[in-house]
Tab-separated table of C-alpha atoms in Angstrom:
chain	number	residue	atom	x	y	z
A	1	MET	CA	-0.039	-0.327	0.067
A	2	THR	CA	0.658	3.475	-0.894
A	3	ALA	CA	0.223	7.213	0.396
A	4	VAL	CA	-0.185	10.564	-1.322
A	5	HIS	CA	-0.477	12.822	0.839
A	6	LEU	CA	-3.389	15.860	-0.171
A	7	VAL	CA	-2.963	18.908	1.292
A	8	ARG	CA	-4.962	22.244	0.708
A	9	HIS	CA	-2.865	25.264	0.551
A	10	ALA	CA	-1.818	27.154	3.775
A	11	LYS	CA	-3.368	30.784	4.438
A	12	ALA	CA	-3.305	33.213	1.410
A	13	LYS	CA	-4.063	36.987	1.490
A	14	ASN	CA	-7.694	37.956	1.247
A	15	ARG	CA	-8.801	36.681	-2.433
A	16	LEU	CA	-11.553	40.304	-2.192
A	17	LYS	CA	-8.329	42.474	-1.199
A	18	TRP	CA	-6.016	41.102	-3.806
A	19	GLU	CA	-5.607	43.114	-6.912
A	20	ASP	CA	-3.547	40.880	-9.595
A	21	SER	CA	-3.748	38.251	-11.548
A	22	ASP	CA	-5.748	35.325	-9.016
A	23	HIS	CA	-2.656	32.633	-9.286
A	24	LEU	CA	-0.209	34.900	-7.919
A	25	ARG	CA	-2.003	35.363	-4.944
A	26	PRO	CA	0.664	34.668	-2.045
A	27	LEU	CA	0.521	32.784	0.822
A	28	ALA	CA	-0.475	35.545	3.883
A	29	ASN	CA	2.067	35.713	7.408
A	30	ARG	CA	-0.524	32.377	8.669
A	31	GLY	CA	0.326	30.293	5.721
A	32	ARG	CA	3.870	30.656	6.340
A	33	ARG	CA	3.632	29.477	9.328
A	34	GLU	CA	1.278	26.749	8.306
A	35	ALA	CA	3.260	25.571	5.706
A	36	ALA	CA	6.957	25.095	7.848
A	37	ALA	CA	4.185	23.051	10.293
A	38	ILE	CA	3.221	21.242	7.332
A	39	ALA	CA	6.404	20.423	6.413
A	40	VAL	CA	7.917	19.159	10.246
A	41	ARG	CA	4.880	17.412	9.813
A	42	LEU	CA	6.266	15.031	6.608
A	43	ALA	CA	9.441	15.131	7.207
A	44	ASP	CA	9.565	11.724	8.073
A	45	GLU	CA	6.963	10.395	5.739
A	46	PRO	CA	8.122	8.180	2.839
A	47	VAL	CA	8.362	10.658	0.182
A	48	SER	CA	9.947	10.798	-2.331
A	49	ARG	CA	8.016	13.221	-5.379
A	50	LEU	CA	6.474	16.414	-4.415
A	51	VAL	CA	3.433	17.957	-7.068
A	52	SER	CA	1.549	21.385	-6.563
A	53	SER	CA	-1.125	23.392	-8.249
A	54	PRO	CA	0.516	25.271	-10.473
A	55	TYR	CA	-1.141	28.676	-7.995
A	56	VAL	CA	1.692	30.520	-6.083
A	57	ARG	CA	-0.226	29.989	-3.030
A	58	CYS	CA	0.157	26.168	-3.272
A	59	VAL	CA	3.633	26.077	-4.186
A	60	GLN	CA	4.593	28.326	-1.287
A	61	THR	CA	2.416	25.703	1.098
A	62	LEU	CA	4.549	22.987	-0.210
A	63	GLU	CA	8.270	25.307	0.182
A	64	PRO	CA	9.146	24.212	3.299
A	65	LEU	CA	9.311	20.784	2.655
A	66	SER	CA	10.812	21.046	-0.602
A	67	ASP	CA	13.577	22.875	0.923
A	68	THR	CA	14.086	19.901	4.343
A	69	LEU	CA	13.591	17.101	1.765
A	70	GLY	CA	15.590	18.820	-1.220
A	71	LEU	CA	12.784	17.868	-3.419
A	72	ALA	CA	11.759	20.133	-6.121
A	73	ILE	CA	7.516	20.572	-6.801
A	74	GLU	CA	6.707	19.858	-9.706
A	75	SER	CA	4.022	21.438	-11.423
A	76	SER	CA	0.160	20.257	-12.550
A	77	ASP	CA	-2.768	22.201	-13.781
A	78	LEU	CA	-4.906	18.220	-13.056
A	79	LEU	CA	-4.653	20.193	-9.599
A	80	ALA	CA	-5.500	23.894	-10.247
A	81	GLU	CA	-8.151	26.132	-9.302
A	82	GLY	CA	-11.429	24.576	-10.994
A	83	ALA	CA	-9.487	21.230	-12.263
A	84	ASP	CA	-11.888	18.260	-12.658
A	85	GLY	CA	-11.915	15.935	-9.471
A	86	ASP	CA	-12.464	12.727	-11.540
A	87	ASP	CA	-8.687	14.087	-13.518
A	88	ALA	CA	-7.204	15.009	-10.297
A	89	LEU	CA	-8.183	12.012	-8.312
A	90	ALA	CA	-6.961	9.544	-11.284
A	91	PHE	CA	-3.731	11.619	-10.869
A	92	LEU	CA	-3.316	11.395	-7.378
A	93	VAL	CA	-3.787	7.683	-7.539
A	94	SER	CA	-0.784	7.129	-10.582
A	95	LEU	CA	1.616	9.378	-7.956
A	96	ALA	CA	1.039	7.373	-4.712
A	97	ALA	CA	4.008	4.765	-5.430
A	98	ALA	CA	5.938	7.523	-5.358
A	99	GLY	CA	5.044	8.565	-2.505
A	100	THR	CA	3.588	12.353	-3.043
A	101	VAL	CA	3.008	15.238	-1.308
A	102	ALA	CA	0.801	17.541	-3.458
A	103	CYS	CA	-0.643	20.310	-3.405
A	104	THR	CA	-4.440	21.947	-4.517
A	105	HIS	CA	-6.992	24.098	-3.062
A	106	GLY	CA	-10.737	23.726	-1.450
A	107	ASP	CA	-12.649	22.749	-4.526
A	108	VAL	CA	-10.514	20.307	-5.926
A	109	LEU	CA	-9.777	18.172	-2.728
A	110	TYR	CA	-13.298	18.523	-2.303
A	111	ASP	CA	-14.320	17.137	-5.079
A	112	VAL	CA	-11.435	13.813	-5.267
A	113	VAL	CA	-12.432	13.550	-1.092
A	114	TRP	CA	-16.241	13.627	-2.680
A	115	LEU	CA	-15.670	10.961	-5.509
A	116	VAL	CA	-13.596	8.996	-2.980
A	117	ALA	CA	-16.376	8.601	-0.594
A	118	GLN	CA	-18.921	8.033	-3.355
A	119	SER	CA	-17.186	4.770	-3.920
A	120	GLY	CA	-17.275	3.256	-1.054
A	121	VAL	CA	-14.011	4.313	1.247
A	122	PRO	CA	-15.251	5.230	4.475
A	123	LEU	CA	-13.737	8.282	5.796
A	124	ASP	CA	-12.839	9.419	8.949
A	125	GLY	CA	-13.487	13.461	8.165
A	126	PRO	CA	-15.531	16.462	6.979
A	127	LEU	CA	-15.555	16.579	3.670
A	128	VAL	CA	-15.067	20.292	3.680
A	129	VAL	CA	-11.454	21.337	5.322
A	130	PRO	CA	-9.809	24.128	6.810
A	131	VAL	CA	-7.096	25.571	4.515
A	132	ALA	CA	-3.567	23.483	5.195
A	133	SER	CA	-5.146	20.238	6.126
A	134	THR	CA	-4.230	16.583	5.090
A	135	TRP	CA	-5.933	13.662	2.965
A	136	VAL	CA	-4.131	11.203	3.110
A	137	LEU	CA	-5.437	8.474	0.546
A	138	ALA	CA	-4.238	5.229	0.516
A	139	VAL	CA	-3.805	3.463	-2.608
A	140	GLU	CA	-3.506	-0.290	-3.278
A	141	ASP	CA	-4.396	-1.911	-6.713
A	142	GLU	CA	-4.580	1.537	-8.248
A	143	ARG	CA	-7.053	2.367	-6.142
A	144	VAL	CA	-8.472	4.919	-3.405
A	145	VAL	CA	-8.743	1.908	0.080
A	146	SER	CA	-8.743	4.589	2.517
A	147	ALA	CA	-9.097	8.360	3.056
A	148	ARG	CA	-6.721	9.514	6.494
A	149	PHE	CA	-7.889	12.712	7.845
A	150	ILE	CA	-4.874	15.213	9.115
A	151	GLU	CA	-6.302	18.730	10.516
A	152	GLN	CA	-4.112	22.158	10.042
A	153	PRO	CA	-1.728	23.298	12.029
A	154	PRO	CA	-2.369	24.945	14.991
A	155	ARG	CA	-2.083	28.893	15.041
């Protein structure tokens, strides 16, 4: 059995106050602290790939873990805001054998977890989750067999 750690990006600057393109919206100070805490939590996991939505806030969420593990962050539009949940789930399952941490947005994470639940996998957490929280999707024989929720780090 292998796993994908699916992280909802850390706290970003306010969407309504951000005047530039949304894909450039960075993490807030709280989000940087959350990203550092995510790196501490995942530093000892068997991870060999980091994959992120191309949005700045997602990439920044994985940067501390990238620095800790010495791994480059790969980018995929399949994890971008508004991406198709079915495509994202298939992509995540394909990454599981590598021991992957993936960072995405709330809408994509919701769709993926909903699809996992619809396939009959019991969830131990909510569908709607806060920023900087993680779903650990255990994969066996190219399908998700369990889903474990990890709360966001303390602020």
